CSV table of C-alpha atoms and ligand atoms in Angstrom, one decimal:
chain,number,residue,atom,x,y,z
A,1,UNK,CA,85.1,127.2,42.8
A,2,UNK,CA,88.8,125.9,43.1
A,3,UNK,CA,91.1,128.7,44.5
A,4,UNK,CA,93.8,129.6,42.1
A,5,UNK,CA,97.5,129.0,43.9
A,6,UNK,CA,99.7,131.8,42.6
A,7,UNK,CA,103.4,132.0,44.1
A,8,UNK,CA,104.5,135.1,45.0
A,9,UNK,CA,107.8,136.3,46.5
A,10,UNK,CA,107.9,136.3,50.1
A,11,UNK,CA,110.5,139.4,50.4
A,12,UNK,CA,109.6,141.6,47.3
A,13,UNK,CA,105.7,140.3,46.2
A,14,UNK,CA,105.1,140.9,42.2
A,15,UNK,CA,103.1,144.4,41.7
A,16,UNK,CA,100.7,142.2,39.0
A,17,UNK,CA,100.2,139.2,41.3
A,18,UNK,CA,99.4,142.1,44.2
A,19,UNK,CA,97.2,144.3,41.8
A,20,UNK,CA,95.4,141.3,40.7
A,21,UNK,CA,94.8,140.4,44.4
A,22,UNK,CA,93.7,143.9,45.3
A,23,UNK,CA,90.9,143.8,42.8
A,24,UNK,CA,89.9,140.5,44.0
A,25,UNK,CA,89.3,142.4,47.3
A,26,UNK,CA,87.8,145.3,46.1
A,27,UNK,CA,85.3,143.7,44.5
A,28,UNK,CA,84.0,141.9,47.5
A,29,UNK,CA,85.9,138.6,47.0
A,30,UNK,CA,88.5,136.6,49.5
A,31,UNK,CA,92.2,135.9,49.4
A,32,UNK,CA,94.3,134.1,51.1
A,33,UNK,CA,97.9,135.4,51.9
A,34,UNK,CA,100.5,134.8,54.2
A,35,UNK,CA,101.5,136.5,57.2
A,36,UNK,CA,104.7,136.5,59.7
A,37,UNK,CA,102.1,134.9,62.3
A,38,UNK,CA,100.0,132.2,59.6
A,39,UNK,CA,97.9,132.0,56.7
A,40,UNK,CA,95.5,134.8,56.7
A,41,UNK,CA,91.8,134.7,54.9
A,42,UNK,CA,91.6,138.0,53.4
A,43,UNK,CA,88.3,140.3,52.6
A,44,UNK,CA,87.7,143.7,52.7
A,45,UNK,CA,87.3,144.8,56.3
A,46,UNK,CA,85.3,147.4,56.1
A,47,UNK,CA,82.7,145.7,53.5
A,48,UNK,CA,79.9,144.0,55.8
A,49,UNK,CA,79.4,141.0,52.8
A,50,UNK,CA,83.3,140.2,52.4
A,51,UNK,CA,82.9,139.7,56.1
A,52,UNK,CA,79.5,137.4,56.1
A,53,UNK,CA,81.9,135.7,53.5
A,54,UNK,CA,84.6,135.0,55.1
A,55,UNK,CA,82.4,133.3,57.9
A,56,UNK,CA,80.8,131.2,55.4
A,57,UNK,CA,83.9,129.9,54.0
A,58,UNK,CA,85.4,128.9,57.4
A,59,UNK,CA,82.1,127.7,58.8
A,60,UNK,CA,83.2,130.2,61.7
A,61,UNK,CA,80.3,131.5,64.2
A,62,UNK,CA,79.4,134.3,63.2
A,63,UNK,CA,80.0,136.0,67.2
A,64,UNK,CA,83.8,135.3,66.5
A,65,UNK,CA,84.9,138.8,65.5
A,66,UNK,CA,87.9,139.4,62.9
A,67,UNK,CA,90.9,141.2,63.1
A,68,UNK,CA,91.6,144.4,60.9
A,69,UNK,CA,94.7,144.8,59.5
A,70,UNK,CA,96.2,147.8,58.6
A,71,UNK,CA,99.4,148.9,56.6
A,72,UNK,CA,99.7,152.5,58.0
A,73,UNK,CA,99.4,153.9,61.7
A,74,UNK,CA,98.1,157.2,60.0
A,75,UNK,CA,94.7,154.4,59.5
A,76,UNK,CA,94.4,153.7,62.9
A,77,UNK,CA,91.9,156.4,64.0
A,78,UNK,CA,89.5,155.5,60.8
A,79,UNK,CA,88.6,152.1,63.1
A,80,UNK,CA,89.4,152.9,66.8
A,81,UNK,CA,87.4,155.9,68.1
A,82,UNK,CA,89.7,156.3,71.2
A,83,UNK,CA,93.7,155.2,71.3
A,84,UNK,CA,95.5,155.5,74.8
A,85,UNK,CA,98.7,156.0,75.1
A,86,UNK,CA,100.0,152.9,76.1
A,87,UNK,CA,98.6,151.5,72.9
A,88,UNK,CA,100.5,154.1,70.9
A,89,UNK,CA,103.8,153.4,72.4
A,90,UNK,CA,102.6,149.6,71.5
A,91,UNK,CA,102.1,150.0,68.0
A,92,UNK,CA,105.5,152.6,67.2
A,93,UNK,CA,107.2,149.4,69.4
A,94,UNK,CA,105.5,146.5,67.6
A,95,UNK,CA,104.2,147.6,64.7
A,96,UNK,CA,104.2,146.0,61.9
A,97,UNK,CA,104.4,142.9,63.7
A,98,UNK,CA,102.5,139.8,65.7
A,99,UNK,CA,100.9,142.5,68.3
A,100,UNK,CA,96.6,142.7,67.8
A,101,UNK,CA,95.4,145.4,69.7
A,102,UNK,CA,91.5,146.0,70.3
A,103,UNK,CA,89.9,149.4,70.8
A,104,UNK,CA,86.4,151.3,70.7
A,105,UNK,CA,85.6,151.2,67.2
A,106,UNK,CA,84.5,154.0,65.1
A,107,UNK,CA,80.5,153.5,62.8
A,108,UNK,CA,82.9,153.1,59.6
A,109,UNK,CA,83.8,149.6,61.0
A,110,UNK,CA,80.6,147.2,60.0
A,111,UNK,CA,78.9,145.4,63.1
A,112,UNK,CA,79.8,141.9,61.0
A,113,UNK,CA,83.1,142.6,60.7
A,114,UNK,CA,83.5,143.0,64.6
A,115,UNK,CA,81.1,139.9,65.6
A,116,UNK,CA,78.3,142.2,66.6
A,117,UNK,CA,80.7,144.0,69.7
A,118,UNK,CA,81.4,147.7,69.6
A,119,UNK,CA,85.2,147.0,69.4
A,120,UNK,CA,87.4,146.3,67.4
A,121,UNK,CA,90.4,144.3,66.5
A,122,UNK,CA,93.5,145.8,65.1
A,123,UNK,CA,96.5,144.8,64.0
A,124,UNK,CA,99.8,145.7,61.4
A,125,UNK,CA,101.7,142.7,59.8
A,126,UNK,CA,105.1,142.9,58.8
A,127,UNK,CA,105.2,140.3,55.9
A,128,UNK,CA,105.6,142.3,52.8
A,129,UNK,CA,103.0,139.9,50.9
A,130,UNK,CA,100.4,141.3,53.6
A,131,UNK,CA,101.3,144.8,53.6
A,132,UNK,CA,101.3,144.8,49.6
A,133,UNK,CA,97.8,143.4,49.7
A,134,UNK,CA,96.6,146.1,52.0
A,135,UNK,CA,97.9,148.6,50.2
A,136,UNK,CA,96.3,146.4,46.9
A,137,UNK,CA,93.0,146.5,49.0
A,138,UNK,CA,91.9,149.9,49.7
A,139,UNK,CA,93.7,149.9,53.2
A,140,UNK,CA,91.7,148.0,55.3
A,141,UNK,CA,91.8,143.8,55.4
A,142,UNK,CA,90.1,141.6,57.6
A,143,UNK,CA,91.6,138.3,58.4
A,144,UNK,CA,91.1,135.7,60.2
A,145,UNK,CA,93.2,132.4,60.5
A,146,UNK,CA,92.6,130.7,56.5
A,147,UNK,CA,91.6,127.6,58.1
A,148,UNK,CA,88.4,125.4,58.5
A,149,UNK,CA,87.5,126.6,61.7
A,150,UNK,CA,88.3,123.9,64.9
A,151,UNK,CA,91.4,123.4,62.2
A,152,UNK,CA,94.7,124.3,63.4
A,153,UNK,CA,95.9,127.3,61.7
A,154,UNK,CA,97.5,127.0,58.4
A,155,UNK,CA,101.5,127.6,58.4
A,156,UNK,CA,101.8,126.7,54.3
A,157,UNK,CA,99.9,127.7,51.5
A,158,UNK,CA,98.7,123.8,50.9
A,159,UNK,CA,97.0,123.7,54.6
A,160,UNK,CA,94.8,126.5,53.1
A,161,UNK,CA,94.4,124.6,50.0
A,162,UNK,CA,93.0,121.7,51.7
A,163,UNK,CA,90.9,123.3,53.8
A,164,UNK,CA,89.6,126.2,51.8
A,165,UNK,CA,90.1,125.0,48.3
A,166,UNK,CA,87.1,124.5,47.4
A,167,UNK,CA,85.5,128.0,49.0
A,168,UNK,CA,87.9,130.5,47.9
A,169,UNK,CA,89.4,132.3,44.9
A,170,UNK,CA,93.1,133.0,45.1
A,171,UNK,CA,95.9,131.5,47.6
A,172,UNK,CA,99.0,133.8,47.8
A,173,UNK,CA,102.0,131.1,48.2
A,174,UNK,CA,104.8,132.7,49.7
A,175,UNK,CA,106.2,129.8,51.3
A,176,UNK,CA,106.2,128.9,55.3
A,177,UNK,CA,105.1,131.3,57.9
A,178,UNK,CA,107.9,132.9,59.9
A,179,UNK,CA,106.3,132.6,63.8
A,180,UNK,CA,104.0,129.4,63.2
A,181,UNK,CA,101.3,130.9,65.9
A,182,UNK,CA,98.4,133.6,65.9
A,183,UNK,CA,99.2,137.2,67.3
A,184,UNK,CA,99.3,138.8,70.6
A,185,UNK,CA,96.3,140.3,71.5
A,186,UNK,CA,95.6,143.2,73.7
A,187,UNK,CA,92.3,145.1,74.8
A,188,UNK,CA,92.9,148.6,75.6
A,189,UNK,CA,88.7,148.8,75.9
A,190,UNK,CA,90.1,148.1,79.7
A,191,UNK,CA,92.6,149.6,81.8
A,192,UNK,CA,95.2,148.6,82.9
A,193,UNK,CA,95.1,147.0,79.3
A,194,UNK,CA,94.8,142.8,79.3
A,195,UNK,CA,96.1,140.3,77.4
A,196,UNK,CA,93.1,137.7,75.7
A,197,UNK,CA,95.9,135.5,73.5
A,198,UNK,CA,99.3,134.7,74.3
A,199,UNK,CA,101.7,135.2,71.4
A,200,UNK,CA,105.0,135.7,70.3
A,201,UNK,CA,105.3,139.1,72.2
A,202,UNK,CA,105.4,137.9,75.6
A,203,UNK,CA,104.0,139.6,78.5
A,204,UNK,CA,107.0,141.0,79.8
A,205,UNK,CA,107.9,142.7,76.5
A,206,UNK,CA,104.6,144.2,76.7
A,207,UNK,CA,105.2,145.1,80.3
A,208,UNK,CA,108.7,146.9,79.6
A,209,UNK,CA,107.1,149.2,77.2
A,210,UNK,CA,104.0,150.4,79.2
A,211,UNK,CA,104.1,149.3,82.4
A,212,UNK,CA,101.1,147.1,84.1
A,213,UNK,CA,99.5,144.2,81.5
A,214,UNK,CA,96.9,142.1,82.6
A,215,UNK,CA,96.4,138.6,81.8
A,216,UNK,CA,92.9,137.2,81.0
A,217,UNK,CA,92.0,134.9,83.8
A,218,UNK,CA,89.7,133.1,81.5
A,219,UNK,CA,92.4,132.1,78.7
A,220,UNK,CA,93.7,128.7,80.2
A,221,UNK,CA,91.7,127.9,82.6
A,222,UNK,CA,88.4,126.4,81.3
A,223,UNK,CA,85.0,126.2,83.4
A,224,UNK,CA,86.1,129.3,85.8
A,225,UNK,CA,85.6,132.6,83.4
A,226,UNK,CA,84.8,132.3,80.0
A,227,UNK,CA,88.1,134.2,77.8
A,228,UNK,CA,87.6,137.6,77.3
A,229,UNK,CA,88.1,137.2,73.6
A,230,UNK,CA,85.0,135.1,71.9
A,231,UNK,CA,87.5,132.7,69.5
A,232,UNK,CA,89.3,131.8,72.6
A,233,UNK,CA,85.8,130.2,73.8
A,234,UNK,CA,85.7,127.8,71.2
A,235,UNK,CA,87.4,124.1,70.5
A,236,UNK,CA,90.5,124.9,68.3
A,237,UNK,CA,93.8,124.1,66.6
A,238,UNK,CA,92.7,120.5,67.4
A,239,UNK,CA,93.8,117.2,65.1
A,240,UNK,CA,91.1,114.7,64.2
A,241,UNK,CA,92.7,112.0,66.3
A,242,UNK,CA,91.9,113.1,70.3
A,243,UNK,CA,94.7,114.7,71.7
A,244,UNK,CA,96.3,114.3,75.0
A,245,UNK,CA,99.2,116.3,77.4
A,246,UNK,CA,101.2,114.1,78.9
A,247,UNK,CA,102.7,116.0,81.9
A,248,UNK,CA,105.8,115.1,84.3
A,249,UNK,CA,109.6,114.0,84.2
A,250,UNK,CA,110.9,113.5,80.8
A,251,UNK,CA,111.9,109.7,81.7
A,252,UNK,CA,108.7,109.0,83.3
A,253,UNK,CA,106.4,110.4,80.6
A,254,UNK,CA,108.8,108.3,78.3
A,255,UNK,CA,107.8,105.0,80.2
A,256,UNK,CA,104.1,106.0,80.3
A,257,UNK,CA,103.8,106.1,76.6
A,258,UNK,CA,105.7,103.4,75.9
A,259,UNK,CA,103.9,101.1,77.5
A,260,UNK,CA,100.7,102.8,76.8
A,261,UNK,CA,102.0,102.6,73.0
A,262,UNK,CA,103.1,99.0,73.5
A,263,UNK,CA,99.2,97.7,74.7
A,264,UNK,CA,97.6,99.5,71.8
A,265,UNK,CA,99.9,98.3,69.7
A,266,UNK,CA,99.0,94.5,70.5
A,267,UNK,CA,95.1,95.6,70.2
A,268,UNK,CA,96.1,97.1,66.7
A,269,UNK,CA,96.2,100.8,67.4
A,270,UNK,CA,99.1,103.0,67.0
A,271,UNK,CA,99.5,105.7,69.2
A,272,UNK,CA,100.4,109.3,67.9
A,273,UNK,CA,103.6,110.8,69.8
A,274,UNK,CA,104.2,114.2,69.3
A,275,UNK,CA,107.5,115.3,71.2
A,276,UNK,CA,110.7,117.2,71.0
A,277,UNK,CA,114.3,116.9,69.2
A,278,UNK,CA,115.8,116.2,72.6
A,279,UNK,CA,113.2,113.2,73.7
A,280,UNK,CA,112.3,111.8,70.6
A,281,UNK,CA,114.5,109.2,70.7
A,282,UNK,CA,113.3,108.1,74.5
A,283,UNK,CA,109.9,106.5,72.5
A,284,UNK,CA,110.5,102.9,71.5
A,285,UNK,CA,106.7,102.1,70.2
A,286,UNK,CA,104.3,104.5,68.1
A,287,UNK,CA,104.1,106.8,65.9
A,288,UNK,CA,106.6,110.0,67.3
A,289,UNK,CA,106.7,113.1,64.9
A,290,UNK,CA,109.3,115.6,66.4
A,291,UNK,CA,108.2,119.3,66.7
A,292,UNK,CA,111.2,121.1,67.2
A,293,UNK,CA,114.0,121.9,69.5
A,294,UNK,CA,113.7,123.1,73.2
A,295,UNK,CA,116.6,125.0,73.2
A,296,UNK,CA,114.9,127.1,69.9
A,297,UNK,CA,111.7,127.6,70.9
A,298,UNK,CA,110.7,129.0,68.0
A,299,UNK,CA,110.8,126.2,66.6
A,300,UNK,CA,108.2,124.3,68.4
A,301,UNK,CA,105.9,127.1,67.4
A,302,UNK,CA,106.5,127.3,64.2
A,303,UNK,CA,106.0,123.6,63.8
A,304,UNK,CA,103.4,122.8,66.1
A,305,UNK,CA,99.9,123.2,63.8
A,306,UNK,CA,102.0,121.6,61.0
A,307,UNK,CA,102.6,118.1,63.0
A,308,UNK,CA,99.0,118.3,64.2
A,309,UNK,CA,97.9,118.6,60.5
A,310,UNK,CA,100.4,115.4,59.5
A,311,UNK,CA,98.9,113.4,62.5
A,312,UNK,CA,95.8,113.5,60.3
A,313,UNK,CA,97.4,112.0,57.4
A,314,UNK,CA,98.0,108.8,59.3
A,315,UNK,CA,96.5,106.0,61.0
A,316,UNK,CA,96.9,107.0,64.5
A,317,UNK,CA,93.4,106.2,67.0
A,318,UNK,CA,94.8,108.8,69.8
A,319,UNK,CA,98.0,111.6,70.0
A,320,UNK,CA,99.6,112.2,72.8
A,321,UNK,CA,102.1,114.9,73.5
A,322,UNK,CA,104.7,115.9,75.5
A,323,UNK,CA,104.4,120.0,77.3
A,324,UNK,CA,106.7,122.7,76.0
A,325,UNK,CA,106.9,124.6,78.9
A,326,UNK,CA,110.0,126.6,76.9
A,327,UNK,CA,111.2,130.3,78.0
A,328,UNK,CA,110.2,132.9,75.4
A,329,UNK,CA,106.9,131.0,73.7
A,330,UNK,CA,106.1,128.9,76.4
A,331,UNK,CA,102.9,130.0,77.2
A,332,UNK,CA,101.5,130.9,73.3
A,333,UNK,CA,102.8,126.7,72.5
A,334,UNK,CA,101.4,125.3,75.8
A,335,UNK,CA,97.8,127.7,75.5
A,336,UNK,CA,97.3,126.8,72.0
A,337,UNK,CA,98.4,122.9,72.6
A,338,UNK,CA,96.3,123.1,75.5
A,339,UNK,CA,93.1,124.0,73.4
A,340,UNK,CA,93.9,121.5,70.8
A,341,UNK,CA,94.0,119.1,73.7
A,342,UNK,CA,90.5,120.0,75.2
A,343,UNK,CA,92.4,120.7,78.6
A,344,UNK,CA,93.4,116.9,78.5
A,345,UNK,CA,96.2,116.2,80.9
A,346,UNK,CA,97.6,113.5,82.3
A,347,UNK,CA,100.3,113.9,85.2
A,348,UNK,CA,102.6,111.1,85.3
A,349,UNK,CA,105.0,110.3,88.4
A,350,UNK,CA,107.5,107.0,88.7
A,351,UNK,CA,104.5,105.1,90.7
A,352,UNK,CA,101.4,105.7,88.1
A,353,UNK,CA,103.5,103.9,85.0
A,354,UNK,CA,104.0,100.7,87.0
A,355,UNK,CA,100.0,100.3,86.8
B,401,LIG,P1,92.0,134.7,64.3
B,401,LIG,O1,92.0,135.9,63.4
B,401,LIG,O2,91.3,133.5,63.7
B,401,LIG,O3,93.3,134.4,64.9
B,401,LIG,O4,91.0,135.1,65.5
B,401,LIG,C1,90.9,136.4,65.9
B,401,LIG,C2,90.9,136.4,67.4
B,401,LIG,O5,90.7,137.7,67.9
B,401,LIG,C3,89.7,135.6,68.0
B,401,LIG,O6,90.1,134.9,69.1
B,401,LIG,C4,88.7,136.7,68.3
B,401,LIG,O7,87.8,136.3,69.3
B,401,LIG,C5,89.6,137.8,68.8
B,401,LIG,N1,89.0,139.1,68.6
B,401,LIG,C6,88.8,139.8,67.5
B,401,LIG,N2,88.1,140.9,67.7
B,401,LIG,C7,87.9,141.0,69.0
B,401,LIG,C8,87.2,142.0,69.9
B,401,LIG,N3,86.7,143.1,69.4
B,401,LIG,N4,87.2,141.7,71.2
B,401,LIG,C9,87.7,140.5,71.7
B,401,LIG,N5,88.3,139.6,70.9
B,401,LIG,C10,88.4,139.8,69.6
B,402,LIG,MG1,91.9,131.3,64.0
C-alpha cells in the first residue's frame, strides 16, 4: 500500500476530504492527520483491530497504550468511568488543546486500545483537521505519534510519508504543526493527580487551575523508577546518528566542540551540531543546524524533531547538542532531547577542553 497524501486546509478542512477520511476510519482503516501537538496516526479508538493496526504499522509494543481523542466533553464519561474535579476544571481550561488526561476507563474502551491497563488516555485537540475527523469518525479516535516508533515525532506531513508510507492509507497534509512536541499528560487514576510527560502546559499552569500537581519521579531520571507512563520507558525521538548533550557555559561548550569537531574532522568524520540562533555562529567546524531562538522558545520545540530528522539526511558519524534549558518549554525540549540522547551528557568546564 502507498498512502494517498491529500492536502487539506489547516483552518477550515474540506467536508469531502473529511467525509472521505471518516469512512476510512469507520471501516476499520488508519489515517494520518495533523494535530496542534504533531502528526497523529488515526484509527478508530474504540475498534480493538484499528488499534492492533495501528501497532503494526508503527512496529510499536503492543504494552504502549494510545491516546483517545475526543471532539466533545459531553464524550468524556463514555471512556472514563470516574472524572474528579480537578480534571473537569482541566478540560473546560485546556480543552481542546495539548492537555492528555488519564482516567479509570469504562468496558466500552477495548483492552488493545489501552495497552492491556484498566485506564485510559484522553485527550481533545484543537486543530480543526483533528476535530473534523473525529466528528468524520464516529467520535472516538485513537492516536498515537504517526511515526516509526524510536522515530522522532513527525511535525510535517512528509515525516509521516517517509515513515509510514508504505503502511498506511491516507495522509491529511495540513502543513506544519503549531507546538512541535507531544501533549501534557496527567493521571487523575492518582491523587493529588501527576504529571507522566512534560508538555506545552507547564506545571505551574496546571498548578494555578487546581492546586497540588505531581511530577513523575521516574520521567528524567533513568535507572531510579521506571516513568509512570509505559512510552516514556522506551528509547525515543532519537536520530540515527548517536546523540549527545553537551552541558556548561555557552563559550566553553563552544570550544569543546570545536575541537572535538576539528579531530574528527582530520579522521574524516563530521560531527552533527545541533544548537541555537544565538550560538550558532560560536561553531567554527562541523556540521551546525540551528533549532530556533532562546528568547522564543517555541521555537525550539517546534523545530526540534525536524532537525533531528535532517541530521539523518546527512553524513554526520555522531550529533551533539547544546541544552535548552528555556523558561516556558524548557523541561518538554530538554525531557524529550534528553530521551533522544539516551541520558548522554557531557559537562564541560574551562579545564576539561584543554585535554
Ligand atoms: P504518543 O501518542 O505516541 O505520544 O504516546 C502516548 C503516550 O501516552 C505514551 O507515552 C503512553 O505510554 C502514554 N499513555 C497512554 N495511555 C496511558 C495510560 N492509560 N496510562 C499511562 N500512560 C499512558
Ligand atoms: Mg509517540
Amino acid at each position: 500500500m502507498r498512502a494517498e497524501i491529500i492536502k487539506v486546509d489547516p483552518k477550515s478542512p474540506q467536508r469531502e476530504i473529511m467525509e472521505k477520511a471518516g469512512r476510512i476510519l469507520r471501516g476499520g482503516g488508519l489515517v494520518a492527520f495533523p494535530t496542534e501537538t504533531v502528526y497523529g496516526l488515526g484509527g478508530d479508538g474504540l475498534n480493538p483491530e484499528s488499534s492492533g493496526k495501528i501497532y503494526r504499522a508503527k512496529g510499536r509494543p503492543s504494552d504502549n497504550p494510545l491516546i483517545v481523542h475526543i471532539g466533545s466533553l459531553r464524550d468524556l464519561p463514555k471512556l472514563a468511568e470516574q472524572v474528579p474535579d480537578g480534571a473537569l476544571r482541566l478540560a473546560r481550561r485546556f480543552w481542546p488543546g495539548p492537555l492528555t488526561m488519564i482516567f479509570p476507563k469504562t468496558r466500552t474502551v477495548p483492552y488493545e486500545t489501552t495497552g492491556g491497563l484498566e485506564s485510559v488516555a484522553v485527550r481533545m485537540p484543537s486543530h480543526p483537521v483533528a476535530l473534523e475527523l473525529i466528528r468524520a469518525a464516529g467520535g472516538f479516535v485513537a492516536a498515537p505519534s504517526a511515526n516509526r516508533s524510536g522515530r522522532p515525532s513527525p511535525t510535517l506531513a512528509a515525516h509521516v510519508a517517509e515513515d509510514l508510507g508504505e503502511e498506511i492509507e491516507l495522509i491529511l497534509d495540513g502543513g506544519m504543526v503549531g507546538i512541535g512536541l507531544e501533549s501534557t499528560i496527567v493521571d487523575f487514576t492518582q491523587a493529588p493527580p501527576a504529571i507522566l510527560r512534560p508538555g506545552y502546559i507547564s506545571r505551574e499552569m496546571l498548578a494555578a487551575c487546581i492546586g497540588q500537581v505531581e511530577l513523575d519521579p521516574g520521567i528524567d531520571r533513568p535507572g531510579t523508577r521506571p516513568p509512570k507512563a509505559p512510552g516514556m520507558r522506551y528509547r525515543h525521538y532519537a536520530p540515527q546518528a548517536p546523540l549527545t548533550i553537551v552541558e556548561g557555559e555557552q563559550a566553553h561548550v563552544a570550544d569543546y566542540l570545536n575541537d572535538l569537531a576539528r579531530r574528527e574532522r582530520q579522521r574524516g568524520r563530521q560531527v552533527g551540531i545541533l544548537a541555537s540562533d544565538e550560538t550558532a555562529g560560536l561553531y567554527q567546524y562541523g556540521l551546525v543546524k540551528r533549532v530556533g531562538s532562546r528568547e522564543t522558545d517555541g521555537d525550539i520545540a517546534l523545530h526540534l524533531y525536524q532537525v533531528l530528522r535532517e541530521f539523518d539526511q546527512e553524513q554526520v558519524s555522531c550529533i551533539y547538542s547544546e541544552s535548552f534549558y528555556t523558561r516556558q518549554m524548557g523541561q518538554a525540549i530538554m525531557n524529550r532531547l534528553l530521551k533522544a540522547a539516551g541520558y548522554r551528557v557531557i559537562q564541560v568546564s574551562q579545564s576539561s577542553n584543554k585535554l
